[in-house]
JSON list of C-alpha atoms in Angstrom, two decimals:
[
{"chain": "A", "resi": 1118, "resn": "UNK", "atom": "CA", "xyz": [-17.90, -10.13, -5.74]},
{"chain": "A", "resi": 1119, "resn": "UNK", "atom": "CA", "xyz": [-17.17, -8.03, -2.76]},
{"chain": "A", "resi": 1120, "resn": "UNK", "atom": "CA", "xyz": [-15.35, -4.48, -4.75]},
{"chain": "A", "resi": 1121, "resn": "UNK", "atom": "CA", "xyz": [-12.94, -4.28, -1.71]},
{"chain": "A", "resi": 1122, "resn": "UNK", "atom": "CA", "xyz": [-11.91, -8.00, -3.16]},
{"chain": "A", "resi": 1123, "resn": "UNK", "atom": "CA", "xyz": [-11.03, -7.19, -6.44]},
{"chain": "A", "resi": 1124, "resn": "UNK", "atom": "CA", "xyz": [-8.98, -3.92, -4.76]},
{"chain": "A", "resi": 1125, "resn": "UNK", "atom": "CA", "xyz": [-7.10, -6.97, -2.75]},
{"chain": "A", "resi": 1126, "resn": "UNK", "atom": "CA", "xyz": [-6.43, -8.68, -6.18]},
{"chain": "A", "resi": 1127, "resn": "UNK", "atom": "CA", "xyz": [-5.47, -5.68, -7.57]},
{"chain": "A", "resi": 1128, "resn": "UNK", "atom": "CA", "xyz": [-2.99, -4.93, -4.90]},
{"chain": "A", "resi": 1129, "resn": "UNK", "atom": "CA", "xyz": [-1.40, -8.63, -5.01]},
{"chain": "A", "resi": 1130, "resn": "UNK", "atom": "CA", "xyz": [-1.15, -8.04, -8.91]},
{"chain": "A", "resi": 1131, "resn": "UNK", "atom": "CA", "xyz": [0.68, -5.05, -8.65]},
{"chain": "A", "resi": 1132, "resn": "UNK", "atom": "CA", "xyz": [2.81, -6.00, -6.16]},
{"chain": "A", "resi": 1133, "resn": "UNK", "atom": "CA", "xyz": [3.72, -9.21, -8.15]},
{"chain": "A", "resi": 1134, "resn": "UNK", "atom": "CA", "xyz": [4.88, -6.84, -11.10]},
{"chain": "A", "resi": 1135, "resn": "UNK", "atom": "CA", "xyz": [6.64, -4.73, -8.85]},
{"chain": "A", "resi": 1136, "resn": "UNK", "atom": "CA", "xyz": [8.86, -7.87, -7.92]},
{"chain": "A", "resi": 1137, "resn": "UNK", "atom": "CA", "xyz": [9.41, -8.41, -11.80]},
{"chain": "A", "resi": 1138, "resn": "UNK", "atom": "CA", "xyz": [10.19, -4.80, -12.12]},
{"chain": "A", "resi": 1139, "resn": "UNK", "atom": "CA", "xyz": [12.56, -4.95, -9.39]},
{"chain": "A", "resi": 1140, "resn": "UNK", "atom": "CA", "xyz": [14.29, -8.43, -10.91]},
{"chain": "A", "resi": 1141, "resn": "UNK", "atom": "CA", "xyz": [14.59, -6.47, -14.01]},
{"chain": "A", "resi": 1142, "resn": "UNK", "atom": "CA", "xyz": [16.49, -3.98, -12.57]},
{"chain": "A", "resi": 1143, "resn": "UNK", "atom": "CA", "xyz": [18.98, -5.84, -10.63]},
{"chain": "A", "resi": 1144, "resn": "UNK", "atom": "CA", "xyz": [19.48, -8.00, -13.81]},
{"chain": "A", "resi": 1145, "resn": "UNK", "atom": "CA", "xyz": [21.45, -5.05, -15.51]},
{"chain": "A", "resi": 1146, "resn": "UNK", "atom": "CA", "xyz": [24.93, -3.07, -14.93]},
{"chain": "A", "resi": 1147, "resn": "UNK", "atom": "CA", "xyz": [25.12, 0.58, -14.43]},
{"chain": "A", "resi": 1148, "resn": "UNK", "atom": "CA", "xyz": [28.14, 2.65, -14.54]},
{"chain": "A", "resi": 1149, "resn": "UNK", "atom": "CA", "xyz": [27.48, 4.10, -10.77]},
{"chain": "A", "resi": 1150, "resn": "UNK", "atom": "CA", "xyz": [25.93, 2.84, -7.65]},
{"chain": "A", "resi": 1151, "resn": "UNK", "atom": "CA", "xyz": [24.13, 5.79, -7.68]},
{"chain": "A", "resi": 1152, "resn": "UNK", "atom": "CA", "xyz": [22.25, 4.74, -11.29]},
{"chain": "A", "resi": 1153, "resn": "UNK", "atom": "CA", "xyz": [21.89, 1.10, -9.65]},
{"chain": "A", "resi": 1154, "resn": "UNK", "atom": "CA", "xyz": [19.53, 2.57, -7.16]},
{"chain": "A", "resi": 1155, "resn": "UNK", "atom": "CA", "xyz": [18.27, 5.51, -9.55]},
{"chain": "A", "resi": 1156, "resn": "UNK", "atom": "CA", "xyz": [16.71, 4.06, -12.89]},
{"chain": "A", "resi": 1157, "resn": "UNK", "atom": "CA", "xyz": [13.56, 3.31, -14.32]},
{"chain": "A", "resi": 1158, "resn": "UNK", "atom": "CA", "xyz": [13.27, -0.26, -12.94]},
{"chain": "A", "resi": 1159, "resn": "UNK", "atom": "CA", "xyz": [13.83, 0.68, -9.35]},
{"chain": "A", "resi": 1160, "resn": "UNK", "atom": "CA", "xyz": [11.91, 3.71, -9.29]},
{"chain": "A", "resi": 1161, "resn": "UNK", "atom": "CA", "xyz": [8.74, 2.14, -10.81]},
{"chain": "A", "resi": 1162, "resn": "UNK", "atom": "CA", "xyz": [9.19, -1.28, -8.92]},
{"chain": "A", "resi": 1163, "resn": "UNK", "atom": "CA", "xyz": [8.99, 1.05, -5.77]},
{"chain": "A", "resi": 1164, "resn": "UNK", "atom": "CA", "xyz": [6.53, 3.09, -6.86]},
{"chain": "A", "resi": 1165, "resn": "UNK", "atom": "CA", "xyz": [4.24, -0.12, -7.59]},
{"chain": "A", "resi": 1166, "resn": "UNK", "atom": "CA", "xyz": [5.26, -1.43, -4.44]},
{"chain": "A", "resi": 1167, "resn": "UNK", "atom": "CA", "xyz": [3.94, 1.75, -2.46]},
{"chain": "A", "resi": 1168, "resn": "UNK", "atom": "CA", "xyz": [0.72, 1.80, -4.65]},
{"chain": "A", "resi": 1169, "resn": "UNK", "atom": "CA", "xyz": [0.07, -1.80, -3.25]},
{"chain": "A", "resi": 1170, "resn": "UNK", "atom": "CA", "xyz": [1.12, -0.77, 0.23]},
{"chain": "A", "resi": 1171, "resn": "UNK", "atom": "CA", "xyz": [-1.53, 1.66, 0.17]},
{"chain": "A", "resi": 1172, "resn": "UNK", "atom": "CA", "xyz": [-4.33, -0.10, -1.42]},
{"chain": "A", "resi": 1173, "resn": "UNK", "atom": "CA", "xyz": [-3.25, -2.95, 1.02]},
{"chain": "A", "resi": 1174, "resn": "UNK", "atom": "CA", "xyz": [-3.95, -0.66, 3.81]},
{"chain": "A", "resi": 1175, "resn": "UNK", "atom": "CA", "xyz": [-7.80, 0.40, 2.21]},
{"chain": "A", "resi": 1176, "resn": "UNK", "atom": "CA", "xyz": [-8.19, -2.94, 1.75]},
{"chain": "A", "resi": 1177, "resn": "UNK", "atom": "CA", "xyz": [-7.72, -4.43, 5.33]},
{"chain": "A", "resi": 1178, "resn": "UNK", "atom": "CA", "xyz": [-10.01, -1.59, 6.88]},
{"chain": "A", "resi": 1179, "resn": "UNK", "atom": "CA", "xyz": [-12.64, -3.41, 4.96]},
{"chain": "A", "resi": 1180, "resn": "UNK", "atom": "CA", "xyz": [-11.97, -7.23, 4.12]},
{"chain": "A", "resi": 1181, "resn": "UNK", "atom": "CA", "xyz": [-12.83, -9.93, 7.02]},
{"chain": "A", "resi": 1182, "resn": "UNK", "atom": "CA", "xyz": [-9.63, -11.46, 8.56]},
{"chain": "A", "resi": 1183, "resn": "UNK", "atom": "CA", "xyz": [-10.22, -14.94, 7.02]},
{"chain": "A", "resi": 1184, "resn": "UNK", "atom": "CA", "xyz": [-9.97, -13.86, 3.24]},
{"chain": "A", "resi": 1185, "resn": "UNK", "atom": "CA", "xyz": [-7.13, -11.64, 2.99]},
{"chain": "A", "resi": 1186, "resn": "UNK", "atom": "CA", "xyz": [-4.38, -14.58, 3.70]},
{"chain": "A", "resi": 1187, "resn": "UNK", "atom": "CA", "xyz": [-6.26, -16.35, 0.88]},
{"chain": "A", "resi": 1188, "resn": "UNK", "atom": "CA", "xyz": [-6.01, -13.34, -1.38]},
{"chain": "A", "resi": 1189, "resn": "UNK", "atom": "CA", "xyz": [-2.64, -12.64, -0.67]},
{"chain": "A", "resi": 1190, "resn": "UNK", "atom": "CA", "xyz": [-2.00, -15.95, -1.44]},
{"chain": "A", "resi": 1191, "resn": "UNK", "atom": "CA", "xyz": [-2.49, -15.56, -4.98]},
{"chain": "A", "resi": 1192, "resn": "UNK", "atom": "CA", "xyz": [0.59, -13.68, -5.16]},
{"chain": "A", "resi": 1193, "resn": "UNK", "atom": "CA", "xyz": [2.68, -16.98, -4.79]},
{"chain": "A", "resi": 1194, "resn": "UNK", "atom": "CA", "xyz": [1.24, -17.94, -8.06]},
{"chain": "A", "resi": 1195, "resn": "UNK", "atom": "CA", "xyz": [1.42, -14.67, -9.81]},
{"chain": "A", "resi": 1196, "resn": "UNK", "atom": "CA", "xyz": [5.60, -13.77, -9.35]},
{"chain": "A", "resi": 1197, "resn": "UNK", "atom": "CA", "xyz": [6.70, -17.54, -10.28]},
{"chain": "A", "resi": 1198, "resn": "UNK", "atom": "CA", "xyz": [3.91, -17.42, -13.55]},
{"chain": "A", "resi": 1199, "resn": "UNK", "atom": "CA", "xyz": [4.88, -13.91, -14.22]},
{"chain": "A", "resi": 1200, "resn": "UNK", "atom": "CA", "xyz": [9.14, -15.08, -14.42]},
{"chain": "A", "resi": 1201, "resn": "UNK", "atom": "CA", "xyz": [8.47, -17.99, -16.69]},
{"chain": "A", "resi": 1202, "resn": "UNK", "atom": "CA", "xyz": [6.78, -15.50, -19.22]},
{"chain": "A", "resi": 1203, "resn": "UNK", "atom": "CA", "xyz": [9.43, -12.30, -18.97]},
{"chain": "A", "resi": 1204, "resn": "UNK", "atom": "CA", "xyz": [12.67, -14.21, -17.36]},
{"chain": "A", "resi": 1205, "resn": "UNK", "atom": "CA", "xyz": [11.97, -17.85, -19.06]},
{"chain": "A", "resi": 1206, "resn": "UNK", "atom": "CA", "xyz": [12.42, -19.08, -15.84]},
{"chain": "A", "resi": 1207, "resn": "UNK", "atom": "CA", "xyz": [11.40, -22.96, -15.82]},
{"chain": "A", "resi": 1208, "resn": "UNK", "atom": "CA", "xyz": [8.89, -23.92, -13.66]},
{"chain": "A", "resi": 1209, "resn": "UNK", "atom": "CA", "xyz": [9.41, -26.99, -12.16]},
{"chain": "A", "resi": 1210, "resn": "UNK", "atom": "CA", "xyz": [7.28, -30.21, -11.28]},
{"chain": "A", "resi": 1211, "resn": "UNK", "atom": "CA", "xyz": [7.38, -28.88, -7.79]},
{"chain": "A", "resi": 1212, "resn": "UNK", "atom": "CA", "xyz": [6.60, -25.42, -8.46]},
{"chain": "A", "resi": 1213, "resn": "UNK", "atom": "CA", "xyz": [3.29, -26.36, -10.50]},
{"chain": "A", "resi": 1214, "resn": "UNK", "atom": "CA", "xyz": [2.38, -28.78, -7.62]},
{"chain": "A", "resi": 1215, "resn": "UNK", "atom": "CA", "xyz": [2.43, -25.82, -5.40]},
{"chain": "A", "resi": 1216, "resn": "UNK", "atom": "CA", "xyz": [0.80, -23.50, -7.14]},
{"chain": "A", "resi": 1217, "resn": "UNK", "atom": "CA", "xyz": [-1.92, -25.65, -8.07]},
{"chain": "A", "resi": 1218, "resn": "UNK", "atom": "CA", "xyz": [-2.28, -26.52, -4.15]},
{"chain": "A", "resi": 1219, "resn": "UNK", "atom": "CA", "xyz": [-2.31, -22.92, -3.67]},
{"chain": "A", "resi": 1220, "resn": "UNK", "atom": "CA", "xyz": [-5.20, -22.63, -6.24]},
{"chain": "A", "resi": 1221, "resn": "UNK", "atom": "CA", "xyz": [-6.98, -25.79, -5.10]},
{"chain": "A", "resi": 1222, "resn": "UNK", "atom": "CA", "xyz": [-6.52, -24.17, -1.57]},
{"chain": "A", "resi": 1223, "resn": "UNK", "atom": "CA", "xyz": [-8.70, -20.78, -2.70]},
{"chain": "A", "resi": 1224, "resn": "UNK", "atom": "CA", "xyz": [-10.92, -22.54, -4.96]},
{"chain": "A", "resi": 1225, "resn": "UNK", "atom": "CA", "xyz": [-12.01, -24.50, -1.92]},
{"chain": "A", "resi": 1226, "resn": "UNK", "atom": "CA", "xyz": [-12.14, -21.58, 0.67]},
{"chain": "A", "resi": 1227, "resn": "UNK", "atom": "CA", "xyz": [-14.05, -19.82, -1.74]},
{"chain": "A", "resi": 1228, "resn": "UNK", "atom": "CA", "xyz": [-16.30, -22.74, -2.19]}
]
């Protein structure tokens, strides 16, 4: 597998935890809007989010057009599979059916 792949993979992953970090943090009260926009929470769920930025960037000098929709992709199944394990968020009938479309989808690109 192509290294600059798994950097894509690695950037949708991160980016999908920096969506639970940022839930996380807008899940709690603070005592100022100034700690609302200053905690831990924030600050690493934007800090994650520029890592993946940047590896994004690396990434796209180097992957063919065609495969980085499909790798981004994979970040559609990673934020809902991601909430039903730290939020307990159900996943539905529908959202299972579109995820595994989604994976069906890269499975066959890939193919």
């Amino acid at each position: 597998m192509n290294k600059f792949l798994l950097l894509a993979l690695l950037s949708v992953t991160i980016a999908s935890f920096s969506q639970v970090m940022l839930k996380l943090g807008a899940g709690k009260t603070y005592s100022s809007k100034i700690r609302e926009y200053l905690n831990f929470y924030v600050i690493t769920g934007y800090g994650m989010l520029f890592v993946s930025m940047v590896l994004t960037i690396v990434v796209y000098s180097h992957l063919s057009y065609l495969s980085v929709p499909v790798v981004e992709a994979v970040g559609y199944v990673l934020v809902p599979v991601l909430s039903y394990f730290i939020f307990k968020e159900k996943l539905s009938k529908r959202k299972v059916a579109g995820i595994l479309c989604i994976l069906l989808g890269v499975m066959i690109y890939y193919t």
